[in-house]
Coordinates of C-alpha atoms in Angstrom, one line a residue:
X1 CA -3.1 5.7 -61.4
X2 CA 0.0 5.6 -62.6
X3 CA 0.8 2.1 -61.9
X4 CA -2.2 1.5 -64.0
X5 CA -1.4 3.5 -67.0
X6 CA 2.0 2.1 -67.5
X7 CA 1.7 -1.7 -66.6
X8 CA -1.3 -1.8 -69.3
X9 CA 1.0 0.2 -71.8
X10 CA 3.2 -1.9 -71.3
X11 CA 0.9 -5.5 -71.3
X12 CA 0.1 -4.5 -74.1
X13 CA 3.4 -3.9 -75.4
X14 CA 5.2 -6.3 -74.8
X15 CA 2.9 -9.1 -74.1
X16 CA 0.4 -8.3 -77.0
X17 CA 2.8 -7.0 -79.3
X18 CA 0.5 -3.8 -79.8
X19 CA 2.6 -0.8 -81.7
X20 CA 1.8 2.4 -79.2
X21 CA -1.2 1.4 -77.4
X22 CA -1.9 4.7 -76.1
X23 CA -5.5 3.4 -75.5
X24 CA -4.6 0.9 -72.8
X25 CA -3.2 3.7 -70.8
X26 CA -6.3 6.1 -71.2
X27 CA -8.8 3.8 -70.1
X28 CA -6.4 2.3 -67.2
X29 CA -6.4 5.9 -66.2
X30 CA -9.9 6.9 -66.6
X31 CA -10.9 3.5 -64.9
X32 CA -8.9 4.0 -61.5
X33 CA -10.5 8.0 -61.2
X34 CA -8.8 10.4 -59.2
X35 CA -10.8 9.6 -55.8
X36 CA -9.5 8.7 -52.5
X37 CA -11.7 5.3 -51.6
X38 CA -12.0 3.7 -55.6
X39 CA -15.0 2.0 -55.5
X40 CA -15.3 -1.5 -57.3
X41 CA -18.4 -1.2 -59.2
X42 CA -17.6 2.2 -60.5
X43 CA -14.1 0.8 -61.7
X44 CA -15.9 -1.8 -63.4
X45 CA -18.8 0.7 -65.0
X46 CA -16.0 2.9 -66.3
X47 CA -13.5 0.5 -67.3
X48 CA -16.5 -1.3 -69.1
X49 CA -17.8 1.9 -70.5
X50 CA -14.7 3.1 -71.9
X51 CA -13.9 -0.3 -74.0
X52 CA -17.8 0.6 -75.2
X53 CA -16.9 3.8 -76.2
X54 CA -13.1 2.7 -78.3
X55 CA -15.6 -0.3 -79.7
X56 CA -18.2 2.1 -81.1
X57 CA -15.9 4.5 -82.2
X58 CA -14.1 1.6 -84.0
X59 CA -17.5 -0.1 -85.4
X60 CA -18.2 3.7 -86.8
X61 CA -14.7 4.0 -88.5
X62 CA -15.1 0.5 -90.1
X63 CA -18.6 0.7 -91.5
X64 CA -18.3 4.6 -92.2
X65 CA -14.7 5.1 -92.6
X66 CA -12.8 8.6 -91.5
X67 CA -14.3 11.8 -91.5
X68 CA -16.3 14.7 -89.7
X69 CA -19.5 12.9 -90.0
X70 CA -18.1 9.9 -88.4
X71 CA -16.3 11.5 -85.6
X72 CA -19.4 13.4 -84.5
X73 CA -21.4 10.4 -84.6
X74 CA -18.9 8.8 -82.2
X75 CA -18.1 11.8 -79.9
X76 CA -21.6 12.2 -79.4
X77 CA -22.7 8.4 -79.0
X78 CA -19.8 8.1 -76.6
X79 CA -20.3 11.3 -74.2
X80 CA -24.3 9.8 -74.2
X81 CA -22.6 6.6 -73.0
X82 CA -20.3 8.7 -70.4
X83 CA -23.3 10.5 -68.9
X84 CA -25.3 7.6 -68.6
X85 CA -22.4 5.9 -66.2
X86 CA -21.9 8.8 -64.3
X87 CA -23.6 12.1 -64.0
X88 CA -20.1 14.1 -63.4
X89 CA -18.0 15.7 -66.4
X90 CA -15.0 14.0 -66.1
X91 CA -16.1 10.6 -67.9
X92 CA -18.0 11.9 -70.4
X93 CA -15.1 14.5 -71.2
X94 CA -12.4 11.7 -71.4
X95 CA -14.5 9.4 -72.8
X96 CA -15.6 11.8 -75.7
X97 CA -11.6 12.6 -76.5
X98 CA -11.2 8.6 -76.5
X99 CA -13.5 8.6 -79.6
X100 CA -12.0 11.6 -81.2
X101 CA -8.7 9.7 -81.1
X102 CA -10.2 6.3 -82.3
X103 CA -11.8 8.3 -85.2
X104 CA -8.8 11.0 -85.8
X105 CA -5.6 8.3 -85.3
X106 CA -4.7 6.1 -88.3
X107 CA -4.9 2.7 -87.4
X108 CA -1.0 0.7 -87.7
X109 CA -1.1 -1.1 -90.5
X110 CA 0.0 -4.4 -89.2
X111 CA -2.2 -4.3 -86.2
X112 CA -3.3 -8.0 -85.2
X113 CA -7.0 -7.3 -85.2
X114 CA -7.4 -4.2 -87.5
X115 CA -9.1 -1.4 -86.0
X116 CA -10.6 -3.5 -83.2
X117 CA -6.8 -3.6 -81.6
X118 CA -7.6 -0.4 -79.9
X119 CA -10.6 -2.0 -78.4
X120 CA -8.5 -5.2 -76.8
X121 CA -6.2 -2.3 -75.3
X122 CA -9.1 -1.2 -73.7
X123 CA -10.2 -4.4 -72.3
X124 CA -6.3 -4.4 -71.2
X125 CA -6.2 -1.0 -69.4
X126 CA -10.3 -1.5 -67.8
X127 CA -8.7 -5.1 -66.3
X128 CA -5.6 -3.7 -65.1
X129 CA -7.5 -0.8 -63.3
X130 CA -9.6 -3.7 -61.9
X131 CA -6.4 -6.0 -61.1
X132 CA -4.5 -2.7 -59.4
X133 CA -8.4 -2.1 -57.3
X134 CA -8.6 -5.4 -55.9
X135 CA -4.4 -6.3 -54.3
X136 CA -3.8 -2.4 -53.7
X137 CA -2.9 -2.8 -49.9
X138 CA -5.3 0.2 -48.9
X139 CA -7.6 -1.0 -45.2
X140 CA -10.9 -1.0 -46.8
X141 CA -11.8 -0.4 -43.1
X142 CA -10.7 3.1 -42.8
X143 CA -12.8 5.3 -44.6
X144 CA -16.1 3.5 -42.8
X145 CA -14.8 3.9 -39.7
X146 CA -13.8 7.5 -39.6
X147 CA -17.3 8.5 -41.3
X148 CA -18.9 6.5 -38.8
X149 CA -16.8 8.0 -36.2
X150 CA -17.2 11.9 -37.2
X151 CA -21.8 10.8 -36.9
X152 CA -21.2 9.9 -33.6
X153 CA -19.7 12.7 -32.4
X154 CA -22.0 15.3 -33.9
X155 CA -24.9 13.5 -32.7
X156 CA -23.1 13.4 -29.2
X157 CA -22.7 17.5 -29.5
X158 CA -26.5 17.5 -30.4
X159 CA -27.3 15.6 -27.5
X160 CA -25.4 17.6 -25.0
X161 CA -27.0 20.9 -26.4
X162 CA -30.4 19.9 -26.4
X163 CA -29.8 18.9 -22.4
X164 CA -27.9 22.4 -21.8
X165 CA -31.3 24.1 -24.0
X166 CA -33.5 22.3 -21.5
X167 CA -31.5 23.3 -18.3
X168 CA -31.0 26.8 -19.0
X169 CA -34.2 27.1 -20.7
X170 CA -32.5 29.0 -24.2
X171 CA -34.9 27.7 -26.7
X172 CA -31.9 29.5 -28.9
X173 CA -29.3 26.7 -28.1
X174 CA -31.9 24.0 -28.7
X175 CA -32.1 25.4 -32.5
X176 CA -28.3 24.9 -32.6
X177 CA -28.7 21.6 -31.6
X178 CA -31.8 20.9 -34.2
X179 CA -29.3 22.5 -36.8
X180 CA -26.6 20.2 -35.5
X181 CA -29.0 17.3 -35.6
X182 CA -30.0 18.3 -39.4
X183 CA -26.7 18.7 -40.7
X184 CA -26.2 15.1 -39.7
X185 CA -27.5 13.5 -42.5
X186 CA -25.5 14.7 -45.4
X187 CA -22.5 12.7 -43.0
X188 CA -24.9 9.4 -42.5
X189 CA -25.4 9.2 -46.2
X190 CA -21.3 9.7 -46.4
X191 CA -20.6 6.7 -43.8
X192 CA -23.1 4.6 -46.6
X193 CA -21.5 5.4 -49.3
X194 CA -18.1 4.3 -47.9
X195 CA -19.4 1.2 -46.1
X196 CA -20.8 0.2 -50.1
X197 CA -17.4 0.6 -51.2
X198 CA -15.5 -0.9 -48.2
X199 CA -18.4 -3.9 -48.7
X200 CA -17.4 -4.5 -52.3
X201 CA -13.6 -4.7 -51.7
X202 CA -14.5 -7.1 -48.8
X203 CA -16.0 -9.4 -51.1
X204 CA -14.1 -9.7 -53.8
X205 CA -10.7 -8.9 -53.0
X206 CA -8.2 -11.7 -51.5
X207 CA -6.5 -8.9 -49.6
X208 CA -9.2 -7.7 -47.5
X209 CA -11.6 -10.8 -47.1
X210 CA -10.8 -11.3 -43.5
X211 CA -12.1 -7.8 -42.8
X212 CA -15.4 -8.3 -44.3
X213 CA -17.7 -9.1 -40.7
X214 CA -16.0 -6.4 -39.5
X215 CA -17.7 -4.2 -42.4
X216 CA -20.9 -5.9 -41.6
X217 CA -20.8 -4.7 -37.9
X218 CA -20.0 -1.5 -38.6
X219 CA -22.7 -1.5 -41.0
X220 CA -25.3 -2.7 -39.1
X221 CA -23.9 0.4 -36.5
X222 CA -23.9 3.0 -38.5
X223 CA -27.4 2.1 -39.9
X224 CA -28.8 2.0 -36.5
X225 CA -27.2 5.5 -35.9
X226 CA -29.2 6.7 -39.1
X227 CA -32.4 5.7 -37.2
X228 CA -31.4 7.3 -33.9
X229 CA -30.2 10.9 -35.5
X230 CA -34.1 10.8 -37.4
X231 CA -35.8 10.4 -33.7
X232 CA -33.1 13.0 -32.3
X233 CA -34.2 15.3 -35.3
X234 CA -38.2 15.2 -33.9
X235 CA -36.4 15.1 -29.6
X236 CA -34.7 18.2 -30.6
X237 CA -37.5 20.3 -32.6
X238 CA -39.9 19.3 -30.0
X239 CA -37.3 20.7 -27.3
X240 CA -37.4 24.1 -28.7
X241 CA -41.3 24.2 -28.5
X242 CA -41.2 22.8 -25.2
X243 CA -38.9 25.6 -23.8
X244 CA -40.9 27.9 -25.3
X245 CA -44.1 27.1 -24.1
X246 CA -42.4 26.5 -20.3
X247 CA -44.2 23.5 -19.9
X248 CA -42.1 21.3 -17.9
X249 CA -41.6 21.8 -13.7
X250 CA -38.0 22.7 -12.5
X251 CA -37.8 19.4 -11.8
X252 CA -39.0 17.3 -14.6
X253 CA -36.6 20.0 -16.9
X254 CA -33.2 19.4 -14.6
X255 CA -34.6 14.8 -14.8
X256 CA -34.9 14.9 -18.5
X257 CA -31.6 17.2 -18.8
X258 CA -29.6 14.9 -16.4
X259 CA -30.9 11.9 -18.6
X260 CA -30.0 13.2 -22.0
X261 CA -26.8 14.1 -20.4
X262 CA -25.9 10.4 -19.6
X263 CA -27.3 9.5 -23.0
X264 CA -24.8 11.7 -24.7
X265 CA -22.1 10.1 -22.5
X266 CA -23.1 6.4 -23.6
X267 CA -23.0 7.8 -27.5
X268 CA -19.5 9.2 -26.8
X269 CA -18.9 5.8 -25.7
X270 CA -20.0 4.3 -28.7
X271 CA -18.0 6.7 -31.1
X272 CA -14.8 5.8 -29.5
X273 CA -16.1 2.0 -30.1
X274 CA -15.8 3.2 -33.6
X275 CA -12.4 3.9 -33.6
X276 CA -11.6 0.3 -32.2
X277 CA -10.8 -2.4 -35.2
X278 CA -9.3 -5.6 -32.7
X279 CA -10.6 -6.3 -29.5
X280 CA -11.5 -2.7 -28.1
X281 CA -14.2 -2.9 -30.5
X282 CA -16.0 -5.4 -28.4
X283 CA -15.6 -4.2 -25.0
X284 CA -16.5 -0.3 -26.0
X285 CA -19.5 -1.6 -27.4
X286 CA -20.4 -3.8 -23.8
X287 CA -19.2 -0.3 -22.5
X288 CA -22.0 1.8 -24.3
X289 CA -24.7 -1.0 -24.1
X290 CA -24.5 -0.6 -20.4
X291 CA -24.5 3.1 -20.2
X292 CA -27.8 3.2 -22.7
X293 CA -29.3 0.9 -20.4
X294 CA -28.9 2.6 -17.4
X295 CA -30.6 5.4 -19.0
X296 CA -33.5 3.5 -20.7
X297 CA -34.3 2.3 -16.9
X298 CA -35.2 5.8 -16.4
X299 CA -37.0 6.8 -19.8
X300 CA -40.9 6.9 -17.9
X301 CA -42.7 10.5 -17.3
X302 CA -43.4 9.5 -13.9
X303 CA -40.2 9.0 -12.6
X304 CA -38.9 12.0 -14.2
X305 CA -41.4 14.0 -12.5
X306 CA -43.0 14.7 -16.1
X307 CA -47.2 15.4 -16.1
X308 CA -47.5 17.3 -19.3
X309 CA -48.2 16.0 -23.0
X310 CA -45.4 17.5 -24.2
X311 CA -43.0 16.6 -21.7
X312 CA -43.9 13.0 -22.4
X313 CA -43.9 13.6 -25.7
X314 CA -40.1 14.3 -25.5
X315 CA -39.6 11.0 -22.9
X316 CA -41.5 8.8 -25.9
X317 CA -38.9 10.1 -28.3
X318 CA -36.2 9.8 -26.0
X319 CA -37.1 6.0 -26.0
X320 CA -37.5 5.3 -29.5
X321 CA -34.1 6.9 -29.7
X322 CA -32.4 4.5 -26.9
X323 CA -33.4 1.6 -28.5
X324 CA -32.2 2.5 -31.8
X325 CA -28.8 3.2 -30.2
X326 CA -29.0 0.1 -28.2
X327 CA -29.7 -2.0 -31.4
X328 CA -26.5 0.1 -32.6
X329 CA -24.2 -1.6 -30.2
X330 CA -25.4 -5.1 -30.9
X331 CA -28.8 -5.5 -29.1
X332 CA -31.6 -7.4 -31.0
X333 CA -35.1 -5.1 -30.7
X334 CA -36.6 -7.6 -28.6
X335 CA -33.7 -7.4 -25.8
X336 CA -33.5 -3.3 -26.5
X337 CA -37.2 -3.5 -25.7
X338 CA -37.1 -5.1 -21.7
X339 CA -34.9 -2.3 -20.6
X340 CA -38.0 0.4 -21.0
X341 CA -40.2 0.4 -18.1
X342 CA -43.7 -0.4 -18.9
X343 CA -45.7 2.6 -19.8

């Protein structure tokens, strides 16, 4: 940010010949937002938004001329603007003081282009926010990938309560787990909203092109996860009822257990995949595929000793959720599909 503010103070400057162009800095500012991941197409919204805002402002004070009339038309018209970018304060509060300033400051008297001169600064400060988005040396990669990684292993904890509900029989724990399991989603929609932005600076930025198949994988991951913490949403809630009702043997409880157990292992497996960006990435993956396998081989009621409707009810869901997970680590749905037995 304040790289921004300066170099399009001073572009403006120097390179423009612009006397004070205080507005080049402002919008410069306002464009880059104080956020940790700066997303592209917000940039652009607000950069473009705020030259809007000087524009109108300067339109007003050239067909109106100054006054109260005038700088309440603008303020207004301009904080409209702002809240129609973005819903938060910030924008429309900056953007609003922009106007007041276009309306309030005399224009210099030898300014190039008039009144509109405050307008090219902000086209100067909105493409140098842009300029500084697109070379900063930041790994689009990282944000992603510990979003991704922070899903995986809550859904891994959820996995390993619901199988310690089931073999203890504490319908209690299994809620923990379905609370777990619902809390999830809040981080899922986190992990999309920094794969959008990781996907934008992927495509358009020189610096970070060669990551963007990396972004995609991770992508296609993390939306495969999204699928798999839905079904282990319904595994869990049906748990609890199951445990309650005591429907399932000794036996088919400890199979089922014992499976979800290994399940939550090959999901571990998978979150560390996450944390892999070179080759690791690969051979975690192979890793995890493997595991899920092994455990889709024994996803039928029979050979878990299951007889009930509700046990199988939970070994259905535990199947949906396998090949979700196995789709996750690179499997098409057709290949995810042979290791079920045949019902």
């Amino acid at each position: 940010m304040a790289v921004a503010g300066v170099a399009a103070y001073l572009i403006s400057e120097q390179l423009l010949g612009h006397e004070t162009p205080l507005f080049a800095a402002v919008a410069a500012l306002i464009a880059m937002g104080f956020t940790k991941e700066p997303r592209l197409r917000k940039v652009v919204e607000v950069a473009v938004g705020c030259t809007l805002g000087v524009l109108l402002a300067d339109m007003l004070v050239l067909g109106l001329g100054d006054g109260v009339v005038t700088a309440l038309i603008a303020v207004f018209s301009a904080v409209m603007l702002a809240r129609f970018l973005d819903p938060g304060s910030m924008l429309a509060m900056q953007m609003g003081l922009q106007s007041l300033l276009v309306v309030m400051v005399a224009v210099p008297p030898d300014a190039a282009l008039g009144p509109f001169t405050r307008s090219l600064d902000a086209v100067v400060g909105g493409a140098t926010a842009l300029l500084i988005t697109l070379i900063t040396p930041k790994d689009p990669r990282g944000e992603p990938i510990r979003e991704l990684r922070a899903v995986a292993e809550q859904f891994t904890l959820a996995l390993r309560e619901t199988a310690a509900a089931l073999q203890t029989s504490d319908s209690r724990q299994a809620w923990h787990a379905l609370i777990r399991a619902r809390g999830l989603q809040s981080q899922v929609d986190e992990t999309a909203k920094a794969l959008t932005s990781a996907k934008e600076l992927t495509s358009f930025s020189p610096a970070h092109r060669r990551h963007r198949h990396y972004v995609r994988r991770i992508e296609h991951t993390s939306d495969k996860l999204d699928l798999a913490v839905r079904s282990l949403r319904v595994m869990t809630r049906r748990a609890v009822s199951t445990i309650d009702h005591a429907t399932l043997s000794d036996s088919g409880t400890v199979q089922l257990a014992t499976v979800l157990e290994h399940l939550a292992e090959a999901s571990a497996q998978l979150g560390q995949a996450a944390r892999e960006t070179g080759p690791g990435f690969d051979r975690w993956m192979n890793t995890a595929r493997d595991s899920m396998a092994a455990v889709a081989t024994r996803l039928h009621p029979r050979r878990l000793d299951i007889h009930d409707l509700e046990g199988e009810a939970l070994v259905l869901l535990a199947r949906t959720m396998v090949v979700d997970l196995l789709e996750a680590t690179g499997c098409d749905h057709d290949e995810a599909l042979t290791y079920l037995p045949d019902l």
